[in-house]
């Protein structure tokens, strides 16, 4: 248990928050829901140089709205709010499912979507959906804002690309074209309170005939050091007429393309690969069904 003292700050505006983290840099940590940060502090894993905690509780970063860019979600929005939002369910069902799969109701009521991204765990439940949805992440500092494509966000296990004076402000999920369906499947042996053994999200866009796969994006979590896009598997089916044989090839390619930890004591790599093969095909078929049904 940590017995260190911290300066605790609760800025009441975004500008004030950026001022504080700009001033402290590496010596401050943002505190959103605290469900990752507090346990890591208790385990003594927090960098010894950190002296200040900057709470997002009053930062006004808790919102979900739709604008011309797409779905815009404040980084301090809780998983409960994301999972139960009619807007998210309508526009990006896979993300609502991902947030709804995090921990327990008590955890989801305080844990945030931004915290899930910033922790950058390989098995984070919003990572595969946001990857497949091609989300853009908005980071801000006193120097200004920058837009980070999610494929550039993860730098390795538990590492993201934020600079020490930056905070994640919001997440933008671009509007999906017509005839698009999205689906997320988390596989873990327990139905809740367990990290994913494998996470698969699929976004499928069909043409008007509903037979041709115009576009597909596949996000995978827990099967490589960081969440990833299965780009080779996508290429197998993109622009092609969908057949069962083609989907088998797509699923096999995803299973070959992922990179599960061979030294994991939790799950053997061969098992994770096998589950990627099974779940990618099931995920595609479910996303396709939703696309054909008009989402
Ligand atoms: C019992 C339990 C079960 C869990 N089960 C799951 C699960 O099933 N699936 C899953 O994915 N996760 C799970 N988690 C992990 C955790 O709940 C999630 O990752 C959660 O989304 C983290 O959000 P938070 O707001 O609590 O983050 P915090 O703990 O507040 O922050 C996490 C990290 O991100 C940084 N940070 C947070 N917000 C920002 C920001 N806006 N800008 C910059 N840095 C920021 C913090 O400084 C910290 O380093 C579980 C945790 C617990 C304790």
Coordinates of C-alpha atoms and ligand atoms in Angstrom, one line a residue:
X1 CA 0.0 0.0 0.0
X2 CA 1.3 3.4 -1.0
X3 CA 1.9 5.8 1.9
X4 CA 3.0 8.7 -0.2
X5 CA 1.5 12.2 0.0
X6 CA 0.2 13.8 -3.2
X7 CA -1.0 17.3 -4.0
X8 CA -4.7 16.8 -5.1
X9 CA -6.1 19.3 -7.6
X10 CA -9.6 19.5 -9.1
X11 CA -9.5 22.1 -11.9
X12 CA -12.9 23.5 -12.8
X13 CA -12.2 24.1 -16.5
X14 CA -10.3 22.5 -19.3
X15 CA -8.0 25.6 -19.5
X16 CA -7.2 25.3 -15.8
X17 CA -6.5 21.6 -16.1
X18 CA -4.1 22.1 -19.0
X19 CA -2.4 24.9 -17.0
X20 CA -1.8 22.5 -14.1
X21 CA -0.5 19.5 -16.1
X22 CA 1.6 21.9 -18.2
X23 CA 3.2 23.2 -15.0
X24 CA 3.8 19.8 -13.4
X25 CA 4.5 17.7 -16.6
X26 CA 5.8 14.3 -15.7
X27 CA 5.3 15.0 -12.0
X28 CA 1.5 15.0 -12.3
X29 CA -1.0 12.2 -13.2
X30 CA -4.5 12.8 -14.5
X31 CA -7.1 11.0 -12.3
X32 CA -10.3 10.2 -14.1
X33 CA -12.3 7.3 -12.4
X34 CA -9.2 6.0 -10.6
X35 CA -10.0 2.4 -11.3
X36 CA -6.6 1.7 -12.9
X37 CA -4.6 4.5 -11.3
X38 CA -5.5 3.8 -7.6
X39 CA -4.8 0.1 -7.7
X40 CA -1.4 0.8 -9.4
X41 CA -0.7 3.4 -6.6
X42 CA -1.5 0.8 -4.0
X43 CA 0.8 -1.7 -5.6
X44 CA 3.6 1.0 -5.5
X45 CA 3.8 1.0 -9.3
X46 CA 3.4 4.8 -9.7
X47 CA 6.5 6.7 -10.8
X48 CA 8.4 8.0 -7.8
X49 CA 8.6 11.5 -9.3
X50 CA 4.8 11.9 -9.4
X51 CA 3.7 14.4 -6.7
X52 CA 0.3 15.7 -8.0
X53 CA -3.0 14.1 -9.0
X54 CA -5.2 16.2 -11.3
X55 CA -8.8 15.1 -11.0
X56 CA -11.1 15.3 -14.1
X57 CA -14.3 15.3 -11.9
X58 CA -15.1 19.0 -12.6
X59 CA -13.5 19.3 -16.0
X60 CA -16.7 19.2 -18.1
X61 CA -15.2 16.4 -20.2
X62 CA -18.3 14.2 -19.7
X63 CA -20.5 14.4 -22.8
X64 CA -21.7 12.5 -25.8
X65 CA -23.0 14.4 -28.9
X66 CA -23.2 14.1 -32.6
X67 CA -21.9 16.8 -34.9
X68 CA -20.7 17.0 -38.5
X69 CA -17.5 15.0 -37.7
X70 CA -19.5 12.1 -36.2
X71 CA -19.9 10.9 -32.6
X72 CA -18.0 13.1 -30.2
X73 CA -17.3 11.7 -26.7
X74 CA -15.6 13.6 -23.8
X75 CA -12.7 11.6 -22.4
X76 CA -14.2 11.6 -18.8
X77 CA -17.5 10.0 -19.9
X78 CA -18.1 6.9 -17.9
X79 CA -18.5 3.5 -19.4
X80 CA -22.1 3.4 -18.1
X81 CA -22.9 6.6 -20.0
X82 CA -21.3 5.2 -23.2
X83 CA -22.9 1.8 -22.9
X84 CA -26.4 3.1 -22.2
X85 CA -26.3 6.1 -24.7
X86 CA -29.0 5.7 -27.3
X87 CA -26.8 7.7 -29.7
X88 CA -23.8 5.4 -29.2
X89 CA -26.0 2.3 -29.6
X90 CA -27.4 3.7 -32.8
X91 CA -24.2 5.1 -34.3
X92 CA -21.5 2.7 -33.0
X93 CA -23.1 -0.4 -31.3
X94 CA -19.7 -2.1 -31.0
X95 CA -18.5 0.7 -28.7
X96 CA -21.6 0.5 -26.5
X97 CA -21.0 -3.2 -26.2
X98 CA -17.3 -2.7 -25.4
X99 CA -18.0 -0.1 -22.6
X100 CA -20.7 -2.4 -21.3
X101 CA -18.2 -5.3 -21.0
X102 CA -15.9 -3.4 -18.7
X103 CA -15.7 -4.9 -15.1
X104 CA -18.9 -4.6 -13.1
X105 CA -21.7 -1.9 -12.9
X106 CA -19.8 -0.3 -10.0
X107 CA -16.6 -0.1 -12.0
X108 CA -18.5 1.2 -15.1
X109 CA -20.2 3.9 -13.1
X110 CA -16.8 5.6 -12.3
X111 CA -14.4 4.3 -14.9
X112 CA -14.1 6.4 -18.0
X113 CA -13.5 5.8 -21.7
X114 CA -10.5 8.1 -21.7
X115 CA -8.9 6.2 -18.8
X116 CA -9.4 2.9 -20.7
X117 CA -7.5 4.4 -23.7
X118 CA -4.8 6.1 -21.6
X119 CA -4.0 3.0 -19.6
X120 CA -3.4 1.4 -23.0
X121 CA -3.7 -2.1 -21.8
X122 CA -3.6 -4.8 -24.6
X123 CA -7.0 -6.1 -23.5
X124 CA -8.9 -2.9 -22.9
X125 CA -12.5 -3.4 -23.9
X126 CA -13.0 -0.1 -25.8
X127 CA -9.8 -0.6 -27.8
X128 CA -10.9 -3.1 -30.4
X129 CA -14.2 -1.3 -31.1
X130 CA -12.5 2.1 -31.3
X131 CA -9.8 0.6 -33.6
X132 CA -12.4 -0.9 -35.9
X133 CA -14.4 2.3 -35.9
X134 CA -11.3 4.2 -37.0
X135 CA -11.6 6.7 -34.1
X136 CA -9.6 9.9 -33.8
X137 CA -8.3 11.0 -30.4
X138 CA -8.0 14.6 -29.5
X139 CA -5.2 15.5 -27.2
X140 CA -4.7 19.0 -25.8
X141 CA -2.0 20.9 -24.0
X142 CA -1.3 24.6 -23.5
X143 CA 0.5 24.4 -26.8
X144 CA -2.8 23.6 -28.6
X145 CA -4.6 20.5 -29.8
X146 CA -3.7 17.6 -32.0
X147 CA -5.7 14.8 -33.7
X148 CA -4.3 11.3 -33.2
X149 CA -5.6 8.4 -35.4
X150 CA -6.2 5.5 -33.0
X151 CA -3.7 3.3 -35.0
X152 CA -0.9 5.7 -33.9
X153 CA -2.1 5.9 -30.2
X154 CA -0.6 2.8 -28.8
X155 CA 3.2 2.6 -28.4
X156 CA 3.4 -0.8 -26.7
X157 CA 1.9 -2.5 -23.6
X158 CA 0.6 0.3 -21.2
X159 CA 2.1 3.0 -23.3
X160 CA 0.3 5.7 -25.3
X161 CA 1.7 8.6 -27.4
X162 CA 0.6 11.5 -25.1
X163 CA 3.3 14.0 -24.2
X164 CA 3.7 14.7 -20.4
X165 CA 1.9 18.1 -20.7
X166 CA -1.0 16.7 -22.7
X167 CA -4.4 15.2 -21.7
X168 CA -6.8 13.2 -23.8
X169 CA -9.8 15.5 -24.3
X170 CA -12.2 13.7 -26.6
X171 CA -12.8 10.8 -28.9
X172 CA -14.3 11.2 -32.3
X173 CA -16.0 8.3 -34.1
X174 CA -16.5 9.2 -37.7
X175 CA -20.0 8.8 -39.1
X176 CA -20.5 5.4 -40.8
X177 CA -21.8 5.1 -44.3
X178 CA -25.2 3.5 -45.0
X179 CA -25.4 -0.3 -44.9
X180 CA -22.8 -0.5 -42.2
X181 CA -23.0 -2.8 -39.2
X182 CA -20.6 -2.9 -36.2
X183 CA -20.1 -5.7 -33.6
X184 CA -17.8 -6.4 -30.6
X185 CA -17.2 -9.8 -29.0
X186 CA -15.3 -10.3 -25.8
X187 CA -14.2 -13.7 -24.9
X188 CA -13.2 -14.5 -21.3
X189 CA -14.0 -17.5 -19.2
X190 CA -16.1 -15.6 -16.7
X191 CA -19.1 -13.6 -18.0
X192 CA -18.1 -10.5 -16.1
X193 CA -15.2 -9.0 -14.0
X194 CA -12.6 -10.6 -16.2
X195 CA -10.2 -9.1 -18.7
X196 CA -10.7 -10.3 -22.3
X197 CA -8.8 -13.3 -23.4
X198 CA -9.6 -12.2 -26.9
X199 CA -11.5 -9.1 -28.1
X200 CA -12.7 -8.8 -31.7
X201 CA -14.6 -5.9 -33.2
X202 CA -15.8 -5.8 -36.8
X203 CA -17.2 -3.0 -38.9
X204 CA -18.7 -4.0 -42.2
X205 CA -20.1 -1.9 -45.0
X206 CA -22.1 -3.6 -47.7
X207 CA -23.1 -2.4 -51.2
X208 CA -26.7 -1.9 -52.1
X209 CA -27.1 -5.5 -53.3
X210 CA -26.0 -6.5 -49.7
X211 CA -23.8 -9.2 -51.3
X212 CA -20.5 -7.2 -51.8
X213 CA -18.3 -6.2 -48.9
X214 CA -17.5 -2.6 -49.8
X215 CA -15.4 -2.0 -46.7
X216 CA -14.4 -3.9 -43.5
X217 CA -12.3 -3.0 -40.5
X218 CA -11.3 -5.5 -37.9
X219 CA -9.9 -4.5 -34.4
X220 CA -8.3 -7.0 -32.2
X221 CA -7.4 -6.8 -28.5
X222 CA -5.6 -9.0 -26.0
X223 CA -3.8 -10.9 -28.9
X224 CA -0.7 -8.6 -29.4
X225 CA 1.3 -6.2 -27.3
X226 CA -1.1 -3.4 -28.2
X227 CA -4.6 -3.4 -29.7
X228 CA -4.3 -3.8 -33.5
X229 CA -6.0 -3.7 -36.9
X230 CA -6.1 -7.0 -38.8
X231 CA -5.3 -5.3 -42.1
X232 CA -4.3 -8.4 -44.0
X233 CA -7.5 -10.2 -43.0
X234 CA -9.5 -7.1 -44.1
X235 CA -7.8 -7.1 -47.5
X236 CA -9.0 -10.7 -48.1
X237 CA -12.7 -9.7 -48.2
X238 CA -12.7 -5.9 -49.0
X239 CA -14.4 -5.2 -52.4
X240 CA -15.3 -8.9 -52.9
X241 CA -18.6 -10.8 -53.0
X242 CA -19.0 -12.5 -49.6
X243 CA -18.9 -16.3 -49.6
X244 CA -18.4 -18.7 -46.7
X245 CA -15.0 -19.8 -48.1
X246 CA -13.8 -16.2 -48.3
X247 CA -14.8 -15.6 -44.7
X248 CA -12.9 -18.7 -43.6
X249 CA -9.8 -17.3 -45.4
X250 CA -10.3 -13.9 -43.8
X251 CA -10.6 -15.5 -40.3
X252 CA -7.6 -17.7 -40.9
X253 CA -5.6 -14.7 -42.0
X254 CA -6.6 -12.7 -38.8
X255 CA -5.5 -15.7 -36.7
X256 CA -2.1 -15.7 -38.5
X257 CA -1.7 -12.0 -38.3
X258 CA -2.2 -11.5 -34.6
X259 CA 0.7 -11.8 -32.2
X260 CA -0.3 -13.3 -28.8
X261 CA 2.2 -13.4 -26.0
X262 CA 3.9 -16.8 -26.2
X263 CA 4.8 -16.6 -22.5
X264 CA 1.4 -15.7 -21.2
X265 CA 0.5 -17.8 -18.1
X266 CA -3.2 -16.9 -18.4
X267 CA -3.9 -18.2 -22.0
X268 CA -1.7 -20.2 -24.4
X269 CA -1.0 -18.3 -27.7
X270 CA -2.4 -21.2 -29.8
X271 CA -5.8 -20.9 -28.0
X272 CA -5.9 -17.1 -28.5
X273 CA -5.1 -17.6 -32.2
X274 CA -7.9 -20.2 -32.5
X275 CA -10.4 -17.9 -30.8
X276 CA -9.5 -15.0 -33.2
X277 CA -10.2 -17.3 -36.1
X278 CA -13.6 -18.3 -34.7
X279 CA -14.7 -14.9 -33.4
X280 CA -13.6 -12.9 -36.4
X281 CA -15.9 -14.9 -38.7
X282 CA -18.8 -14.7 -36.2
X283 CA -18.2 -11.0 -35.7
X284 CA -18.2 -10.4 -39.4
X285 CA -21.4 -12.3 -39.8
X286 CA -23.1 -10.4 -37.0
X287 CA -21.9 -7.0 -38.3
X288 CA -23.1 -8.0 -41.8
X289 CA -26.5 -9.0 -40.5
X290 CA -26.8 -5.5 -38.8
X291 CA -25.6 -3.8 -42.0
X292 CA -28.3 -5.6 -44.0
X293 CA -30.9 -4.7 -41.5
X294 CA -30.0 -1.0 -41.8
X295 CA -27.7 -1.0 -38.7
Ligands
LIG1 C1 -12.1 -4.7 -10.7 C2 -11.8 -4.2 -12.0 C3 -12.2 -4.8 -13.2 C4 -11.9 -4.2 -14.4 N1 -12.3 -4.8 -15.5 C5 -12.0 -4.3 -16.8 C6 -12.5 -4.9 -17.9 O1 -13.3 -5.9 -17.9 N2 -12.2 -4.4 -19.1 C7 -11.4 -3.3 -19.2 O2 -11.1 -2.8 -20.3 N3 -10.9 -2.7 -18.1 C8 -11.2 -3.2 -16.9 N4 -10.7 -2.6 -15.8 C9 -9.7 -1.5 -15.9 C10 -10.4 0.0 -15.8 O3 -11.6 0.0 -15.1 C11 -10.6 0.6 -17.1 O4 -9.4 0.6 -17.9 C12 -11.1 2.0 -17.0 O5 -11.7 2.5 -18.2 C13 -10.1 3.1 -16.6 O6 -10.7 4.3 -16.5 P1 -10.5 5.3 -15.2 O7 -11.3 6.5 -15.5 O8 -10.8 4.6 -14.0 O9 -8.9 5.6 -15.4 P2 -7.9 6.1 -14.3 O10 -7.6 5.0 -13.4 O11 -8.4 7.4 -13.6 O12 -6.7 6.4 -15.2 C14 -6.0 5.4 -15.9 C15 -4.7 6.0 -16.5 O13 -5.0 6.9 -17.6 C16 -4.6 8.2 -17.3 N5 -5.7 9.1 -17.7 C17 -7.0 8.9 -17.5 N6 -7.7 9.9 -18.1 C18 -6.8 10.6 -18.8 C19 -6.9 11.7 -19.7 N7 -8.1 12.2 -20.0 N8 -5.8 12.3 -20.2 C20 -4.6 11.8 -19.9 N9 -4.4 10.7 -19.1 C21 -5.5 10.1 -18.5 C22 -4.3 8.2 -15.8 O14 -3.4 9.2 -15.4 C23 -3.9 6.8 -15.5 O15 -2.5 6.7 -15.9 C24 -11.0 -3.1 -14.5 C25 -10.6 -2.5 -13.3 C26 -10.9 -3.0 -12.1 C27 -10.4 -2.3 -10.8

